[in-house]
mmCIF file of C-alpha atoms in Angstrom:
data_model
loop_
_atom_site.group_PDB
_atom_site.id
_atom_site.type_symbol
_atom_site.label_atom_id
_atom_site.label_comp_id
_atom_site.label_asym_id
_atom_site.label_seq_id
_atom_site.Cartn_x
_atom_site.Cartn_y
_atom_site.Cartn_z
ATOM 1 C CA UNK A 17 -23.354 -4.507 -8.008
ATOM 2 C CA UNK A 18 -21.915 -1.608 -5.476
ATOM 3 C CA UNK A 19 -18.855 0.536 -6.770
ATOM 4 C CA UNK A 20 -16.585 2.591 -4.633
ATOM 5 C CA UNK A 21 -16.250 6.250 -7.239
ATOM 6 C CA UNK A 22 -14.234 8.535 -5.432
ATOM 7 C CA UNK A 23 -14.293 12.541 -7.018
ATOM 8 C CA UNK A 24 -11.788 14.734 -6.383
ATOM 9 C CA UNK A 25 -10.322 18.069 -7.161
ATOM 10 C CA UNK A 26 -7.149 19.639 -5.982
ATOM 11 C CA UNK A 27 -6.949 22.054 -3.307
ATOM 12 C CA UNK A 28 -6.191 25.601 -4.753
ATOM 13 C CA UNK A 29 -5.318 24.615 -8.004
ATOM 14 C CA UNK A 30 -5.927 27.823 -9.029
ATOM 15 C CA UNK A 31 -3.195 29.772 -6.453
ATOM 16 C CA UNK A 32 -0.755 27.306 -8.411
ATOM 17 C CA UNK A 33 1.575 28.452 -11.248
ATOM 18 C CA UNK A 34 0.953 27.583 -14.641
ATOM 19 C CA UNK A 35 3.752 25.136 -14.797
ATOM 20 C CA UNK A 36 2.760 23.545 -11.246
ATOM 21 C CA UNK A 37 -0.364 22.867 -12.829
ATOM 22 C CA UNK A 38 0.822 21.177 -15.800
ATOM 23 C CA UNK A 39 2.892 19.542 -13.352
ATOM 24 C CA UNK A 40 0.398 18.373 -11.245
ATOM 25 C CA UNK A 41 -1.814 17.532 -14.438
ATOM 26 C CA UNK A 42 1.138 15.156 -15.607
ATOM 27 C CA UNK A 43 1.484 13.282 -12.255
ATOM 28 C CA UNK A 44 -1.987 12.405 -12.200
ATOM 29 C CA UNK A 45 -2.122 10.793 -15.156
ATOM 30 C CA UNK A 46 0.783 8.560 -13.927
ATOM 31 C CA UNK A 47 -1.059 7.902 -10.830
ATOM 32 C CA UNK A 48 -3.798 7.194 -12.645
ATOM 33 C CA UNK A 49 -1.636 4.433 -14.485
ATOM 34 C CA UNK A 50 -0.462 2.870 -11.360
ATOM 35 C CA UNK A 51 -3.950 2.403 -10.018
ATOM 36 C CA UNK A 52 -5.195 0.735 -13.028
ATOM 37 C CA UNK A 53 -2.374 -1.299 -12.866
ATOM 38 C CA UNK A 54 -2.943 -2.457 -9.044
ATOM 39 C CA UNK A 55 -6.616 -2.319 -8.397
ATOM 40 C CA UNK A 56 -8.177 -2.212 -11.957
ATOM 41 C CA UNK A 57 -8.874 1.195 -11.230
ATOM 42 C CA UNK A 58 -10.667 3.249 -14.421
ATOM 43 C CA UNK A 59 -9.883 7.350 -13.970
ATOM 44 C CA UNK A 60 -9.554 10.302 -15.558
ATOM 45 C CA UNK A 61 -9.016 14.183 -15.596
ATOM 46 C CA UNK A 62 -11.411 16.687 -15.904
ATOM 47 C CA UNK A 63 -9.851 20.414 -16.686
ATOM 48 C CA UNK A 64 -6.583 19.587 -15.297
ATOM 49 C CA UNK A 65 -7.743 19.050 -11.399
ATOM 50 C CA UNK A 66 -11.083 17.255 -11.168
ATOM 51 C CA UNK A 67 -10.937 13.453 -11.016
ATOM 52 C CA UNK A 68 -13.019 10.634 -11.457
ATOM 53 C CA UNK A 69 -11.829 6.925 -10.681
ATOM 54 C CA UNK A 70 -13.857 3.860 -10.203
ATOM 55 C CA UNK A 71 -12.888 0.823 -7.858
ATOM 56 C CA UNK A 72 -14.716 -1.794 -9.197
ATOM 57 C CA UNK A 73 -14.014 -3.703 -5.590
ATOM 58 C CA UNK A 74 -15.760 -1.259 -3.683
ATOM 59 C CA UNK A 75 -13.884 -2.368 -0.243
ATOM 60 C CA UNK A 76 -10.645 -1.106 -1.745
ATOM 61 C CA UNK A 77 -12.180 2.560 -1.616
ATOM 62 C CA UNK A 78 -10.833 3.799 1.047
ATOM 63 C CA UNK A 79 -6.840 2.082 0.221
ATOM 64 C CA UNK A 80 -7.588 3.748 -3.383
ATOM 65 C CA UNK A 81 -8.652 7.716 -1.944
ATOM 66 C CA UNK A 82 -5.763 7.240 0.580
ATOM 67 C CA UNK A 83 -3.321 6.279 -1.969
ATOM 68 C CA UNK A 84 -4.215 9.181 -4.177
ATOM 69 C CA UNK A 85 -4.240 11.718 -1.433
ATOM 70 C CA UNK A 86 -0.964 10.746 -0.004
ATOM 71 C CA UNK A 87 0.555 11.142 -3.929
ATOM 72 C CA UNK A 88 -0.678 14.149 -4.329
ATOM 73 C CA UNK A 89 0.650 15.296 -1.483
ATOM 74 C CA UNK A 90 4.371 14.567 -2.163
ATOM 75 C CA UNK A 91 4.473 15.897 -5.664
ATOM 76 C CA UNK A 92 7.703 18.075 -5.146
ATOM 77 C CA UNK A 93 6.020 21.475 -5.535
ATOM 78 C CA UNK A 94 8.715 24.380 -4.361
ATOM 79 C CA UNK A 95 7.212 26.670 -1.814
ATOM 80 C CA UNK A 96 10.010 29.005 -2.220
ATOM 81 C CA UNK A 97 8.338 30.229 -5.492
ATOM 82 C CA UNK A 98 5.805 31.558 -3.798
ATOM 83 C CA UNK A 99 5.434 34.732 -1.651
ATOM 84 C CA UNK A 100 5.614 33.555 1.863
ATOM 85 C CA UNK A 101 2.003 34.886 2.572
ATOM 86 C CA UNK A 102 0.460 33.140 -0.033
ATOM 87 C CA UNK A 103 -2.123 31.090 1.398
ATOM 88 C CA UNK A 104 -3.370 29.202 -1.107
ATOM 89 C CA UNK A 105 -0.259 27.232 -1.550
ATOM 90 C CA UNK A 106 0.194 26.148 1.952
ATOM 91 C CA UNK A 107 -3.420 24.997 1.837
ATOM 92 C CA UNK A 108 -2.245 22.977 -1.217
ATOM 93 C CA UNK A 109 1.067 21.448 0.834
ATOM 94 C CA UNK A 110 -1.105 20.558 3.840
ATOM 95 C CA UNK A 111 -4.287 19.068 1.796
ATOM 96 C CA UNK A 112 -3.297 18.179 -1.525
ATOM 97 C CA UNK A 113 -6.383 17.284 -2.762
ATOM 98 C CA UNK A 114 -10.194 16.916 -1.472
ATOM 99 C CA UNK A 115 -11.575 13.642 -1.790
ATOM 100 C CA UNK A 116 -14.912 12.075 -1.349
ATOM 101 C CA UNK A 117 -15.480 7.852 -1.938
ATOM 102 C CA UNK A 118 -18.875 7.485 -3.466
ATOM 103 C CA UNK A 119 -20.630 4.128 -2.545
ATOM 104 C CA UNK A 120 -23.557 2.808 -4.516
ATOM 105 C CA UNK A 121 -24.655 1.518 -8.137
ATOM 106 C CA UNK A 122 -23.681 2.507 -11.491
ATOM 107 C CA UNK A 123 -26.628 2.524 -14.279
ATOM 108 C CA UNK A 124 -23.802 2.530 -16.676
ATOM 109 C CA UNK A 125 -20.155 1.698 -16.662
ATOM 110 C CA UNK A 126 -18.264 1.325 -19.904
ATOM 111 C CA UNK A 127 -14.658 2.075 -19.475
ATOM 112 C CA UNK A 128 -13.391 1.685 -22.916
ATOM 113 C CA UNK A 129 -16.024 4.440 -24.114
ATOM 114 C CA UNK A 130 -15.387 6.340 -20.875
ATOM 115 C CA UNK A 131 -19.141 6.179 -19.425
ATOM 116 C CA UNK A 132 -19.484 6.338 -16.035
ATOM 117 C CA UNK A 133 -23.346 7.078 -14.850
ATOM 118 C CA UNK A 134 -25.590 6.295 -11.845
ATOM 119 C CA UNK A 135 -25.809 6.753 -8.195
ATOM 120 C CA UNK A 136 -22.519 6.300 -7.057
ATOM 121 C CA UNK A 137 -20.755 8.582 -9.147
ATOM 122 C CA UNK A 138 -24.011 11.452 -8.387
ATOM 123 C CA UNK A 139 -23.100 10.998 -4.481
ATOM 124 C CA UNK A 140 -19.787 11.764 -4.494
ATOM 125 C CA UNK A 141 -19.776 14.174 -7.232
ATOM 126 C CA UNK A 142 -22.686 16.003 -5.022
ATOM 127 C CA UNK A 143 -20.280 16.146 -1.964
ATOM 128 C CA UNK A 144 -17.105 17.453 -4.017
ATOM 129 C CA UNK A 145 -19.359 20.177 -5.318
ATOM 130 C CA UNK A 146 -20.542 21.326 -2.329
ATOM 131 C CA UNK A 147 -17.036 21.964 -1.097
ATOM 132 C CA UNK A 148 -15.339 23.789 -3.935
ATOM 133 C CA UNK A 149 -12.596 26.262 -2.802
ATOM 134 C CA UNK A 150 -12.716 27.790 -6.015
ATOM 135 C CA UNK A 151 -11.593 31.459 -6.251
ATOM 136 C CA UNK A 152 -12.391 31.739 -2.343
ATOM 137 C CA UNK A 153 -9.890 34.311 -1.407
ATOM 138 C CA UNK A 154 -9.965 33.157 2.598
ATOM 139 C CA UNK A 155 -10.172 29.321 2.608
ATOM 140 C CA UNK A 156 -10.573 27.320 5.466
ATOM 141 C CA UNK A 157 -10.577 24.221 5.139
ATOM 142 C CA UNK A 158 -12.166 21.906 7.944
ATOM 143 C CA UNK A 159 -12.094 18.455 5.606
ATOM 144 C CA UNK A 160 -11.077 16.843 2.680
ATOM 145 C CA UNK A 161 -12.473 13.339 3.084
ATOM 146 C CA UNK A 162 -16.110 12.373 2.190
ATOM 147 C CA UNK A 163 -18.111 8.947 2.403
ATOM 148 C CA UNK A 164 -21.547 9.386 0.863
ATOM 149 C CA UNK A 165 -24.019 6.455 0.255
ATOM 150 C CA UNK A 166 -27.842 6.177 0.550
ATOM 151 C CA UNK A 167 -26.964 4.284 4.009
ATOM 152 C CA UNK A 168 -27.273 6.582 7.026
ATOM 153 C CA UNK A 169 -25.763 3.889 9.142
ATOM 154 C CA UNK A 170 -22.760 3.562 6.854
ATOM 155 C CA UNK A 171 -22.078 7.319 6.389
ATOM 156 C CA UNK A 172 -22.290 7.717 10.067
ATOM 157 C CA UNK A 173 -19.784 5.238 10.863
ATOM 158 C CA UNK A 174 -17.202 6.069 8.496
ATOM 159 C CA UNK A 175 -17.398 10.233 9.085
ATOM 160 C CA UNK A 176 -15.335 10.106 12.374
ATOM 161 C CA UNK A 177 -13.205 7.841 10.981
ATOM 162 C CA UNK A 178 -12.339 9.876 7.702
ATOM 163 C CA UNK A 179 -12.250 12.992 10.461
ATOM 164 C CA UNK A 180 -9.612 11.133 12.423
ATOM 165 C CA UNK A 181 -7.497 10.277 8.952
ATOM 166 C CA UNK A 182 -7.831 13.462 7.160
ATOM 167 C CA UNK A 183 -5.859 15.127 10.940
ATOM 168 C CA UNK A 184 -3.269 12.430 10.577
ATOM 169 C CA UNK A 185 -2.651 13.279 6.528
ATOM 170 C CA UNK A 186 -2.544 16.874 6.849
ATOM 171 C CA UNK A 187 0.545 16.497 9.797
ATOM 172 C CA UNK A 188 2.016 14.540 7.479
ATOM 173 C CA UNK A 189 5.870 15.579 5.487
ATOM 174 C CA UNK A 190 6.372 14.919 1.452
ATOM 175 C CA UNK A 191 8.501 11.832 2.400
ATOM 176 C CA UNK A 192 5.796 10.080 4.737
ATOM 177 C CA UNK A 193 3.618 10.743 2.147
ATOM 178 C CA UNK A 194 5.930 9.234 -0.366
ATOM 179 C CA UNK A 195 6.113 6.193 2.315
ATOM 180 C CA UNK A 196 2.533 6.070 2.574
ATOM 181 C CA UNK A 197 1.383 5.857 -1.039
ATOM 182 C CA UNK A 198 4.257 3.495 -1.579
ATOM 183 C CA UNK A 199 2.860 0.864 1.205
ATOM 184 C CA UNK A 200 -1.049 1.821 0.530
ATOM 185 C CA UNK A 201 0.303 0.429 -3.196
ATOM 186 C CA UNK A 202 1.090 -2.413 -1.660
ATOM 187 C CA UNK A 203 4.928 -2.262 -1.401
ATOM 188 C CA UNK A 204 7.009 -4.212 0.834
ATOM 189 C CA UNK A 205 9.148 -1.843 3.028
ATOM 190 C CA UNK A 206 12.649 -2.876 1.339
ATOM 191 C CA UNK A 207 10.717 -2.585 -1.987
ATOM 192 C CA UNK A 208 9.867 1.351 -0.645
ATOM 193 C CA UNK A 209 13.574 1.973 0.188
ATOM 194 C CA UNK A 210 15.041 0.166 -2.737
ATOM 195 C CA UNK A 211 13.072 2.993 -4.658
ATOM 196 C CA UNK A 212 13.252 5.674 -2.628
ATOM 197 C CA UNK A 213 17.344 5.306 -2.068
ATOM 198 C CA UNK A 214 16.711 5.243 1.509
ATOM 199 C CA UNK A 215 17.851 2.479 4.494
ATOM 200 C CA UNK A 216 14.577 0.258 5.246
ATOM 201 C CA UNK A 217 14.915 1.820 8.804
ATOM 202 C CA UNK A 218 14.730 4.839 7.519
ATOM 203 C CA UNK A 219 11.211 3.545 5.550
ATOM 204 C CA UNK A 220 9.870 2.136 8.643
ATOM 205 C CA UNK A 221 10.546 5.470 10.731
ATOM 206 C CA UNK A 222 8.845 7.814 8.450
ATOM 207 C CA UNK A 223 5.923 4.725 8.619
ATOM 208 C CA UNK A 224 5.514 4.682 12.165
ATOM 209 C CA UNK A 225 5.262 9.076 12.011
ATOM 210 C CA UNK A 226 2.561 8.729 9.724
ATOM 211 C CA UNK A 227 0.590 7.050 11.700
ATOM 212 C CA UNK A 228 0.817 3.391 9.305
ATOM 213 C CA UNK A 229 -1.046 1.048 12.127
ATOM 214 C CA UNK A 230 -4.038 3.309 12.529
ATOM 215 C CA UNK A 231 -4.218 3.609 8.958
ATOM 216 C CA UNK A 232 -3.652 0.212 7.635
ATOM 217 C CA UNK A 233 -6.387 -0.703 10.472
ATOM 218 C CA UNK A 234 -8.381 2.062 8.869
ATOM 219 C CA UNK A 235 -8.403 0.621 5.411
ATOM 220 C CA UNK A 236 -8.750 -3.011 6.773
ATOM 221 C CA UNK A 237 -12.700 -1.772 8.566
ATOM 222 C CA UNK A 238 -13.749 -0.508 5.554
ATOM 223 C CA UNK A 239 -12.631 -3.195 3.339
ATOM 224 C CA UNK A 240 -14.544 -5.330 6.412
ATOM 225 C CA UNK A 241 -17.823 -3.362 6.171
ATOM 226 C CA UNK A 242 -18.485 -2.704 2.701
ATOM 227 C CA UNK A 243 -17.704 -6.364 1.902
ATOM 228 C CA UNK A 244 -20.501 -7.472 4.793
#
């Protein structure tokens, strides 16, 4: 059986104040929650920025990396307590976190004792790894979304298309990515503006900015592939 594990660790964690990373530490773990709660989703946080999930449905991989990136990216982190020429935090605002969906078998999966071993969770470990910004004083960051399996035919298809959606997410405000994670959670749009005390045209605005058809079309070829 093939399992979607996607690593990932957040983009300049370390440029982040003490309390942002607590911060950041505590919305994970409710993210976390949520994805349990909608796709069965087992993760966890390693040292406060690394993290591990599994999709047991592999196809929902891609929904499941997009979901997380997008929340990451709208946790309300003030800029204005930074010096302007800080760097590292607009990296953060713009990327959020680095993310890469590792597709293959796991030797060993036992959530309840918190075992997670075998290929899957190697590959995508292997690609975070190799693209640590840690204590880099000059990062520049090219991308922040990974597919790695042992099928050259699958990598190569999905690379341009992770490309094209890693553009579209870094362009995108706190409240599309509020929007986004909200629909990739599969949330009806009055649903989204019941919670986000906004009108539904307001939803559906900040929907069409981010790009929502190309990336619910996205999400609907993987799901495609991975389940042929």
């Amino acid at each position: 059986m093939n399992y979607s594990v996607i690593s990932g660790d957040i983009v300049s964690s370390t440029g982040l104040h003490t309390q942002d990373r607590k911060f950041v530490e505590e919305n994970l773990n409710t993210l976390l929650h949520s994805l349990k709660e909608e796709f069965n989703v087992y993760g966890r946080i390693i040292k406060g920025d690394y993290l591990e999930c599994v999709v047991p449905k592999a196809s929902e991989g891609l929904q499941v990396a997009l979901a997380i990136k997008s929340f990451v990216k709208a946790i309300p982190i003030k800029m204005k307590d930074y010096k302007s020429e800080d760097n590292r935090i607009k990296q953060f605002k713009t990327h959020g976190i680095r993310l890469a969906i590792g597709y293959g078998e796991l030797s060993r999966y036992k959530p309840e004792e918190g075992v997670i071993d075998g290929e899957a969770i190697y590959l995508s470990g292997r690609e975070i790894s190799g693209e640590t910004t840690y204590n880099k004083e000059r990062i520049v960051i090219k991308n922040t979304l990974f597919f790695a399996s042992k099928n050259e035919t699958l990598n190569k298809n999905f690379q341009p298309l992770l490309a094209l959606l890693d553009v579209l997410l870094s362009k995108a405000t706190s409240r599309q990515c509020e929007v986004l994670y909200l629909k990739l959670m599969n949330n009806q749009e009055d649903e989204i503006a019941k919670r986000l005390g906004i009108g539904q045209s307001a939803v559906n605005q900040h929907s069409t900015s981010v790009g929502w058809n190309a990336i619910e079309e996205a999400v609907n070829y993987f799901k495609l592939i991975i389940s042929n």
